[in-house]
Amino acid sequence: MQREGQVRIPAGCAISGIIDKSGNRMSGEAIIDSIAVMRERSNGLGGGFAAYGIYPEYKDYYAFHIFYDSSTSKKECEEYLERHFDIINLSKIPTRKVKGITDSPLIWRYFVIPLPTKLSDSQLDEREYTARCVFRINTKIEGAYVFSSGKDMGVFKAVGFPEDVGRFYRLDEYEGYCFTAHGRYPTNTPGWWGGAHPFALLDYSVVHNGEISSYDANRRAIEMYGYKCTLQTDTEVIAYIIDYLHRKKALTFSEIASIIAAPFWQTIKGMSSEERELHEYLRIMFAEQLITGPFSILVGFNGGLMALNDRLKLRSMVVAEKGERVYIASEEAAIRMVESSLDKIYAPKGGEPVIINIAGGGELD
Amino acid sequence: MINYIYPEYEIIRNPDKCISCGVCVRQCANEVHENINKTNKVICDDSKCVNCHRCAVLCPTRAIKIVKSGNTYRENANWNCKTIDEIYKQAQSGGVLLSGMGNPENYPVYFDKILLNASQVTNPSIDPLREPMETRVFLGKRPDDIMRESNGKLINNLPPQLPLSMPIMFSAMSYGSISYNAHESLARAAAQLGILYNTGEGGLHEDFSKYGKNTIVQVASGRFGVHVGYLNAGAAVEIKMGQGAKPGIGGHLPGTKIVGDISRTRMIPEGSDAISPAPHHDIYSIEDLRQLVFSLKEATQYKKPVIVKIAAVHNITAIASGIARSGADIIAIDGFRGGTGAAPTRIRDNVGIPIELALASVDKRLRDEGIRRNVSIVVGGSIRSSADIVKAVALGADCVYIGSSALMAMGCHLCRNCHAGRCNWGIATQVPELVKRLNPDIGSKRLVNLLTAWRHEIKEMMGLMGINSIETLKGNRLMLRGVGLNEKELQILGIKHAGE
Amino acid sequence: MKRVYINEKWCLGCRLCEYYCAFAEKRHEYNNMALALKDTLISPRIRVEEYGDITFAVNCRRCEEPLCVKSCITGALTADGIDKDRCVSCCTCILACPFGAVSLVDNVIKRCDLCNGEPLCVKACPNNALVFEDRRCV
């Protein structure tokens, strides 16, 4: 059997997300309940969560979540980490026994900060340095896979149904201001935990439902900028595009949405001259980052969340609000399950981003 | 001396159908058909026939067909008829063999060994009749970084771009090698379609300056017709370093074609042969090219993209990489099947490499070096259909150049005798009574029809792949699979084999 | 009124118009041009004139005040057509037509009838030298 990354596996999916605009933290219970409703949309071959605001005591440190196939790979990886980072804390990620979650790899968590001398020698900024180290581990150290590397956030994923994965990782015991979840319906049997979603790099995490037709165009373009798409999944390439546009090119999330789900030329033609100039510029300048084919994605980042559909809206996605809470899911039922009386509920149009920045955080648009 | 060569083609006239109208007699510039002694009966001299089909097409009763002559030499797997005839021809003439159009020999056509993908179940195909389907492309260099004003507004820092309604342009064919009417047809069609045509190296006839924003003006080694007004007359300037049909040699236009307006447009005396030097004598290396690129940019106030056109040769990747760093905005690569008005046969048939392989390697190399944004890639050299275009774009091209297909739309029947200057279809000729055979109303209409049809087909093919904008087809090699290709070929093309 | 116009710039002198005109006359008998015109001498109502390098086709100009009609001694010829029974083959119309567009064949006058509004000569012209259009100044 080929592992994820050795073969490209298309998948259908369910996604769900909850964010508190005031930044108040909530338990992970609700997101598990929400994604569990959409069991029909996954097939037990992958599930996962991204949680933001869960490590307030370590919020200045990169939280690495790492899968190891063996203790040898763990040893090799830890040696690497020690050479490049100051490790503040390390521990096994706490799990509980759950029926349906088997063949677990070794799952470890490290809170790290780049070694100042190494960092200054590298002439890179701290985030680029960290991202490069993550790539290095994932491509060069066999059996080690960093699946979460942001500050004050974490990804939790496994092969199984998402609700089982949530309980396995004791997500109900974490508190955060934003959660996203993913249930996967792959058309093949990956059997490798690294292939489950969300996919994350630094604090950017992506859950995605869809199968993009632009995959190889996007992949080959983004690999030009030093990214390596080792998993061959849509989610991975979307995450890199987000990282590239947001972190490296300093574009805002609304600009990013106009690039990856660009308005059609005929729509641009009808815009005011200033708008038209902007969109023409973005489409020409970042043509290779346009994504076509069906997708609905939730992009988590420190301080906020963006939900976005492809330009034709070929995947379902609804957004609802109740007080300070915003809920986004593939199906309305997944929202009603956790909050039955909503202030409003609507389906955003294709290509129309929903960007939520929490109070005192997020980006300034 | 006796002519050893038996005519290659034979004209069959069906006596039951022939009504002796004499159209064939009047339309054949090679004087193949002849009335017998002022009667209405017609006979023909097969030895003069070039198989251009003018008589066969115009015959109102379809009484004429042209077939390969059955006369044959003793079978020989090593010495085929063509080879033997060529020896006889050279033994008789003592000259270099000349040919027109592209390499017709039996080398692999990789486009024909590549298949496209389609959406099934896991993602939907998109119906171009019901949903927007975008084929617009922009050619030009793009900077790496964005810039903002102090208030955060993005600054448009893009160098000049060429907008095209579809990823197709008419490739360079000079006024001189083809007729005034052929040029007018191309220019009018380009304007109507929202694409560009290319003047070739013969300068720009003043009548066509009104099509400026649909024109690429070319600067070749002969520098015919080049002046500052010319450089600024078009939307872009192309430096022709080489041509697929004859890499390493310059354009040849015999003095007999340098008449009237052609001599004026080229700025050379009537009747003088226009023999472009093999290299540009101010470009012996890549740094020299850079100087010419910037000279042209200076002359056009940095308002026009500069294209560098090269023939696909063995070290194409290194050359392309050099060009991508030379300041040029666009690289045009011409494959070994590329057409020509006249080239030495041996060069046309034996020099260069297939465009599919050249494109795949160049696109990969520029990405590996992280300089793919520096340039757009345009490919030519036998793009025969919309499927070829879709495959070329998926391999990594931004746009294609079509020459031969455009000529065929205007009437060319690929008889490959352009060099003779007696084109019965009014295309590759300067003889006034032949030139008038191509009415630009018809020529431009047929070109518009062809590309409109191709654009429809491109949209259909994009739609079935689930792609609704051409940008996401570009370089999307996962949409391609090879059939009957070996490991090495697949590796160079960067595609998987069908079934993988 | 729509007329057949010639643009000599595009006329190739191929004379296809003449043969299609002859075929048009026999279309009701034969649906095949070879059958219709095989071994016959054609007498088309459109003729290609040559002068040096210039060639152009001439047919009835559809005069607003047709001299041929005016000159007809029996009233056989009208602007719309010919009453064959009344034509006495006097040829006055031929003498009167300034374009030479009327002819006498088998003792009856012939003149272009525009093929019921779809002139075959125009359809057959390979280079759009013949067009059928209304060019009245508005």
mmCIF file of N, CA, C and O in Angstrom, chain B residues 43-107:
data_model
loop_
_atom_site.group_PDB
_atom_site.id
_atom_site.type_symbol
_atom_site.label_atom_id
_atom_site.label_comp_id
_atom_site.label_asym_id
_atom_site.label_seq_id
_atom_site.Cartn_x
_atom_site.Cartn_y
_atom_site.Cartn_z
ATOM 1 N N ILE B 43 -5.608 19.079 -71.484
ATOM 2 C CA ILE B 43 -4.648 18.046 -71.067
ATOM 3 C C ILE B 43 -3.791 18.644 -69.953
ATOM 4 O O ILE B 43 -3.807 19.846 -69.715
ATOM 5 N N CYS B 44 -3.041 17.794 -69.261
ATOM 6 C CA CYS B 44 -2.203 18.363 -68.216
ATOM 7 C C CYS B 44 -0.811 17.776 -68.205
ATOM 8 O O CYS B 44 -0.593 16.643 -68.615
ATOM 9 N N ASP B 45 0.116 18.611 -67.714
ATOM 10 C CA ASP B 45 1.514 18.208 -67.599
ATOM 11 C C ASP B 45 1.816 17.967 -66.122
ATOM 12 O O ASP B 45 2.056 18.901 -65.358
ATOM 13 N N ASP B 46 1.780 16.695 -65.725
ATOM 14 C CA ASP B 46 1.945 16.337 -64.317
ATOM 15 C C ASP B 46 3.267 16.833 -63.735
ATOM 16 O O ASP B 46 3.374 17.102 -62.542
ATOM 17 N N SER B 47 4.268 16.953 -64.579
ATOM 18 C CA SER B 47 5.587 17.288 -64.034
ATOM 19 C C SER B 47 5.618 18.693 -63.428
ATOM 20 O O SER B 47 6.467 19.003 -62.609
ATOM 21 N N LYS B 48 4.677 19.533 -63.831
ATOM 22 C CA LYS B 48 4.665 20.893 -63.273
ATOM 23 C C LYS B 48 3.808 20.986 -62.013
ATOM 24 O O LYS B 48 3.798 22.002 -61.330
ATOM 25 N N CYS B 49 3.056 19.937 -61.739
ATOM 26 C CA CYS B 49 2.083 20.009 -60.644
ATOM 27 C C CYS B 49 2.788 19.957 -59.282
ATOM 28 O O CYS B 49 3.651 19.122 -59.053
ATOM 29 N N VAL B 50 2.387 20.867 -58.370
ATOM 30 C CA VAL B 50 2.961 20.864 -57.020
ATOM 31 C C VAL B 50 1.949 20.314 -56.003
ATOM 32 O O VAL B 50 2.184 20.309 -54.817
ATOM 33 N N ASN B 51 0.808 19.894 -56.499
ATOM 34 C CA ASN B 51 -0.238 19.320 -55.647
ATOM 35 C C ASN B 51 -0.782 20.341 -54.653
ATOM 36 O O ASN B 51 -0.881 20.079 -53.465
ATOM 37 N N CYS B 52 -1.137 21.529 -55.167
ATOM 38 C CA CYS B 52 -1.661 22.564 -54.278
ATOM 39 C C CYS B 52 -3.180 22.547 -54.226
ATOM 40 O O CYS B 52 -3.792 23.260 -53.437
ATOM 41 N N HIS B 53 -3.796 21.741 -55.089
ATOM 42 C CA HIS B 53 -5.248 21.527 -55.056
ATOM 43 C C HIS B 53 -6.082 22.723 -55.505
ATOM 44 O O HIS B 53 -7.294 22.694 -55.331
ATOM 45 N N ARG B 54 -5.458 23.761 -56.056
ATOM 46 C CA ARG B 54 -6.268 24.898 -56.487
ATOM 47 C C ARG B 54 -7.275 24.445 -57.555
ATOM 48 O O ARG B 54 -8.447 24.776 -57.490
ATOM 49 N N CYS B 55 -6.805 23.664 -58.538
ATOM 50 C CA CYS B 55 -7.700 23.229 -59.618
ATOM 51 C C CYS B 55 -8.767 22.288 -59.073
ATOM 52 O O CYS B 55 -9.945 22.394 -59.403
ATOM 53 N N ALA B 56 -8.341 21.380 -58.199
ATOM 54 C CA ALA B 56 -9.284 20.389 -57.679
ATOM 55 C C ALA B 56 -10.388 21.064 -56.876
ATOM 56 O O ALA B 56 -11.545 20.663 -56.923
ATOM 57 N N VAL B 57 -10.010 22.120 -56.120
ATOM 58 C CA VAL B 57 -11.005 22.795 -55.289
ATOM 59 C C VAL B 57 -11.934 23.665 -56.130
ATOM 60 O O VAL B 57 -13.132 23.732 -55.881
ATOM 61 N N LEU B 58 -11.365 24.332 -57.147
ATOM 62 C CA LEU B 58 -12.208 25.238 -57.930
ATOM 63 C C LEU B 58 -13.012 24.556 -59.028
ATOM 64 O O LEU B 58 -13.962 25.134 -59.543
ATOM 65 N N CYS B 59 -12.633 23.340 -59.398
ATOM 66 C CA CYS B 59 -13.374 22.642 -60.455
ATOM 67 C C CYS B 59 -14.840 22.496 -60.038
ATOM 68 O O CYS B 59 -15.147 21.895 -59.021
ATOM 69 N N PRO B 60 -15.765 23.079 -60.820
ATOM 70 C CA PRO B 60 -17.159 23.109 -60.362
ATOM 71 C C PRO B 60 -17.827 21.739 -60.382
ATOM 72 O O PRO B 60 -18.845 21.558 -59.726
ATOM 73 N N THR B 61 -17.271 20.798 -61.123
ATOM 74 C CA THR B 61 -17.915 19.479 -61.163
ATOM 75 C C THR B 61 -17.072 18.413 -60.454
ATOM 76 O O THR B 61 -17.374 17.229 -60.547
ATOM 77 N N ARG B 62 -16.032 18.857 -59.750
ATOM 78 C CA ARG B 62 -15.138 17.922 -59.062
ATOM 79 C C ARG B 62 -14.622 16.843 -60.029
ATOM 80 O O ARG B 62 -14.605 15.660 -59.694
ATOM 81 N N ALA B 63 -14.229 17.287 -61.199
ATOM 82 C CA ALA B 63 -13.764 16.341 -62.204
ATOM 83 C C ALA B 63 -12.280 16.011 -62.028
ATOM 84 O O ALA B 63 -11.766 15.097 -62.656
ATOM 85 N N ILE B 64 -11.601 16.798 -61.139
ATOM 86 C CA ILE B 64 -10.144 16.627 -61.019
ATOM 87 C C ILE B 64 -9.794 16.075 -59.650
ATOM 88 O O ILE B 64 -10.336 16.519 -58.636
ATOM 89 N N LYS B 65 -8.900 15.091 -59.639
ATOM 90 C CA LYS B 65 -8.270 14.746 -58.366
ATOM 91 C C LYS B 65 -6.788 14.529 -58.594
ATOM 92 O O LYS B 65 -6.368 14.226 -59.720
ATOM 93 N N ILE B 66 -6.026 14.712 -57.526
ATOM 94 C CA ILE B 66 -4.584 14.570 -57.665
ATOM 95 C C ILE B 66 -4.152 13.409 -56.800
ATOM 96 O O ILE B 66 -4.484 13.346 -55.610
ATOM 97 N N VAL B 67 -3.451 12.476 -57.397
ATOM 98 C CA VAL B 67 -3.036 11.287 -56.637
ATOM 99 C C VAL B 67 -1.521 11.149 -56.723
ATOM 100 O O VAL B 67 -0.874 11.726 -57.609
ATOM 101 N N LYS B 68 -0.980 10.391 -55.803
ATOM 102 C CA LYS B 68 0.437 10.127 -55.829
ATOM 103 C C LYS B 68 0.711 9.267 -57.054
ATOM 104 O O LYS B 68 0.005 8.292 -57.309
ATOM 105 N N SER B 69 1.711 9.647 -57.798
ATOM 106 C CA SER B 69 2.014 8.894 -59.010
ATOM 107 C C SER B 69 2.422 7.469 -58.635
ATOM 108 O O SER B 69 3.155 7.249 -57.683
ATOM 109 N N GLY B 70 1.927 6.529 -59.378
ATOM 110 C CA GLY B 70 2.200 5.132 -59.040
ATOM 111 C C GLY B 70 3.562 4.673 -59.502
ATOM 112 O O GLY B 70 4.022 3.600 -59.148
ATOM 113 N N ASN B 71 4.213 5.504 -60.275
ATOM 114 C CA ASN B 71 5.516 5.113 -60.808
ATOM 115 C C ASN B 71 6.512 4.932 -59.664
ATOM 116 O O ASN B 71 6.636 5.787 -58.798
ATOM 117 N N THR B 72 7.184 3.799 -59.650
ATOM 118 C CA THR B 72 8.031 3.556 -58.484
ATOM 119 C C THR B 72 9.348 2.903 -58.878
ATOM 120 O O THR B 72 9.457 2.229 -59.906
ATOM 121 N N TYR B 73 10.348 3.155 -58.042
ATOM 122 C CA TYR B 73 11.629 2.490 -58.252
ATOM 123 C C TYR B 73 11.564 1.105 -57.626
ATOM 124 O O TYR B 73 10.662 0.800 -56.853
ATOM 125 N N ARG B 74 12.558 0.295 -57.924
ATOM 126 C CA ARG B 74 12.618 -1.023 -57.296
ATOM 127 C C ARG B 74 12.671 -0.849 -55.774
ATOM 128 O O ARG B 74 13.412 -0.010 -55.275
ATOM 129 N N GLU B 75 11.862 -1.596 -55.095
ATOM 130 C CA GLU B 75 11.737 -1.422 -53.646
ATOM 131 C C GLU B 75 13.084 -1.541 -52.933
ATOM 132 O O GLU B 75 13.877 -2.426 -53.245
ATOM 133 N N ASN B 76 13.302 -0.642 -52.012
ATOM 134 C CA ASN B 76 14.567 -0.652 -51.285
ATOM 135 C C ASN B 76 14.330 0.008 -49.934
ATOM 136 O O ASN B 76 13.926 1.173 -49.859
ATOM 137 N N ALA B 77 14.551 -0.751 -48.873
ATOM 138 C CA ALA B 77 14.249 -0.225 -47.545
ATOM 139 C C ALA B 77 15.216 0.891 -47.174
ATOM 140 O O ALA B 77 14.941 1.711 -46.306
ATOM 141 N N ASN B 78 16.337 0.937 -47.814
ATOM 142 C CA ASN B 78 17.339 1.940 -47.482
ATOM 143 C C ASN B 78 17.197 3.162 -48.379
ATOM 144 O O ASN B 78 17.166 4.288 -47.921
ATOM 145 N N TRP B 79 17.078 2.932 -49.664
ATOM 146 C CA TRP B 79 16.952 4.035 -50.628
ATOM 147 C C TRP B 79 15.488 4.177 -51.016
ATOM 148 O O TRP B 79 15.011 3.492 -51.912
ATOM 149 N N ASN B 80 14.796 5.087 -50.342
ATOM 150 C CA ASN B 80 13.400 5.259 -50.733
ATOM 151 C C ASN B 80 13.287 6.240 -51.900
ATOM 152 O O ASN B 80 14.257 6.905 -52.273
ATOM 153 N N CYS B 81 12.096 6.287 -52.484
ATOM 154 C CA CYS B 81 11.907 7.077 -53.712
ATOM 155 C C CYS B 81 12.325 8.530 -53.525
ATOM 156 O O CYS B 81 12.951 9.144 -54.389
ATOM 157 N N LYS B 82 11.971 9.085 -52.352
ATOM 158 C CA LYS B 82 12.244 10.493 -52.111
ATOM 159 C C LYS B 82 13.749 10.753 -52.116
ATOM 160 O O LYS B 82 14.229 11.714 -52.728
ATOM 161 N N THR B 83 14.469 9.854 -51.444
ATOM 162 C CA THR B 83 15.918 10.013 -51.364
ATOM 163 C C THR B 83 16.548 9.924 -52.759
ATOM 164 O O THR B 83 17.434 10.711 -53.109
ATOM 165 N N ILE B 84 16.072 8.975 -53.531
ATOM 166 C CA ILE B 84 16.627 8.793 -54.882
ATOM 167 C C ILE B 84 16.344 10.043 -55.735
ATOM 168 O O ILE B 84 17.237 10.587 -56.384
ATOM 169 N N ASP B 85 15.107 10.515 -55.660
ATOM 170 C CA ASP B 85 14.732 11.704 -56.433
ATOM 171 C C ASP B 85 15.575 12.915 -56.050
ATOM 172 O O ASP B 85 15.956 13.725 -56.898
ATOM 173 N N GLU B 86 15.846 13.029 -54.745
ATOM 174 C CA GLU B 86 16.641 14.175 -54.303
ATOM 175 C C GLU B 86 18.055 14.118 -54.876
ATOM 176 O O GLU B 86 18.635 15.146 -55.241
ATOM 177 N N ILE B 87 18.581 12.929 -54.972
ATOM 178 C CA ILE B 87 19.910 12.788 -55.562
ATOM 179 C C ILE B 87 19.882 13.182 -57.040
ATOM 180 O O ILE B 87 20.721 13.937 -57.528
ATOM 181 N N TYR B 88 18.851 12.703 -57.740
ATOM 182 C CA TYR B 88 18.719 13.070 -59.155
ATOM 183 C C TYR B 88 18.606 14.583 -59.311
ATOM 184 O O TYR B 88 19.196 15.198 -60.174
ATOM 185 N N LYS B 89 17.823 15.177 -58.402
ATOM 186 C CA LYS B 89 17.576 16.615 -58.484
ATOM 187 C C LYS B 89 18.876 17.397 -58.306
ATOM 188 O O LYS B 89 19.194 18.314 -59.058
ATOM 189 N N GLN B 90 19.654 16.982 -57.299
ATOM 190 C CA GLN B 90 20.895 17.721 -57.029
ATOM 191 C C GLN B 90 21.951 17.437 -58.084
ATOM 192 O O GLN B 90 22.756 18.304 -58.422
ATOM 193 N N ALA B 91 21.926 16.211 -58.618
ATOM 194 C CA ALA B 91 22.886 15.876 -59.674
ATOM 195 C C ALA B 91 22.592 16.697 -60.922
ATOM 196 O O ALA B 91 23.476 17.026 -61.704
ATOM 197 N N GLN B 92 21.345 17.027 -61.067
ATOM 198 C CA GLN B 92 20.965 17.826 -62.229
ATOM 199 C C GLN B 92 21.227 19.316 -62.020
ATOM 200 O O GLN B 92 21.727 20.011 -62.882
ATOM 201 N N SER B 93 20.893 19.811 -60.783
ATOM 202 C CA SER B 93 20.929 21.263 -60.569
ATOM 203 C C SER B 93 22.227 21.749 -59.944
ATOM 204 O O SER B 93 22.619 22.883 -60.125
ATOM 205 N N GLY B 94 22.891 20.885 -59.173
ATOM 206 C CA GLY B 94 24.092 21.317 -58.459
ATOM 207 C C GLY B 94 23.792 22.246 -57.311
ATOM 208 O O GLY B 94 24.677 22.902 -56.772
ATOM 209 N N GLY B 95 22.534 22.325 -56.910
ATOM 210 C CA GLY B 95 22.160 23.309 -55.883
ATOM 211 C C GLY B 95 21.713 22.683 -54.580
ATOM 212 O O GLY B 95 21.550 21.470 -54.457
ATOM 213 N N VAL B 96 21.542 23.557 -53.607
ATOM 214 C CA VAL B 96 21.006 23.168 -52.306
ATOM 215 C C VAL B 96 19.509 22.912 -52.474
ATOM 216 O O VAL B 96 18.824 23.678 -53.139
ATOM 217 N N LEU B 97 19.006 21.852 -51.873
ATOM 218 C CA LEU B 97 17.569 21.580 -51.955
ATOM 219 C C LEU B 97 16.821 22.589 -51.106
ATOM 220 O O LEU B 97 17.216 22.871 -49.976
ATOM 221 N N LEU B 98 15.754 23.137 -51.652
ATOM 222 C CA LEU B 98 14.959 24.100 -50.902
ATOM 223 C C LEU B 98 13.558 23.556 -50.653
ATOM 224 O O LEU B 98 13.028 22.795 -51.453
ATOM 225 N N SER B 99 12.979 23.947 -49.532
ATOM 226 C CA SER B 99 11.615 23.529 -49.210
ATOM 227 C C SER B 99 10.887 24.649 -48.495
ATOM 228 O O SER B 99 11.505 25.517 -47.895
ATOM 229 N N GLY B 100 9.573 24.534 -48.526
ATOM 230 C CA GLY B 100 8.759 25.465 -47.746
ATOM 231 C C GLY B 100 8.000 24.702 -46.682
ATOM 232 O O GLY B 100 7.990 23.476 -46.655
ATOM 233 N N MET B 101 7.367 25.450 -45.761
ATOM 234 C CA MET B 101 6.599 24.911 -44.635
ATOM 235 C C MET B 101 7.482 24.087 -43.681
ATOM 236 O O MET B 101 8.683 24.147 -43.762
ATOM 237 N N GLY B 102 6.843 23.345 -42.768
ATOM 238 C CA GLY B 102 7.615 22.696 -41.697
ATOM 239 C C GLY B 102 8.095 21.299 -42.032
ATOM 240 O O GLY B 102 7.710 20.706 -43.033
ATOM 241 N N ASN B 103 8.938 20.776 -41.157
ATOM 242 C CA ASN B 103 9.523 19.447 -41.279
ATOM 243 C C ASN B 103 8.440 18.370 -41.414
ATOM 244 O O ASN B 103 7.663 18.151 -40.507
ATOM 245 N N PRO B 104 8.372 17.691 -42.585
ATOM 246 C CA PRO B 104 7.301 16.711 -42.779
ATOM 247 C C PRO B 104 7.724 15.284 -42.444
ATOM 248 O O PRO B 104 6.959 14.347 -42.640
ATOM 249 N N GLU B 105 8.940 15.109 -41.963
ATOM 250 C CA GLU B 105 9.465 13.747 -41.810
ATOM 251 C C GLU B 105 8.823 13.016 -40.635
ATOM 252 O O GLU B 105 8.198 13.609 -39.771
ATOM 253 N N ASN B 106 9.057 11.705 -40.607
ATOM 254 C CA ASN B 106 8.353 10.840 -39.671
ATOM 255 C C ASN B 106 9.019 10.786 -38.289
ATOM 256 O O ASN B 106 9.430 9.733 -37.831
ATOM 257 N N TYR B 107 9.144 11.943 -37.634
ATOM 258 C CA TYR B 107 9.631 11.967 -36.254
ATOM 259 C C TYR B 107 8.426 11.896 -35.321
ATOM 260 O O TYR B 107 7.304 12.205 -35.736
#
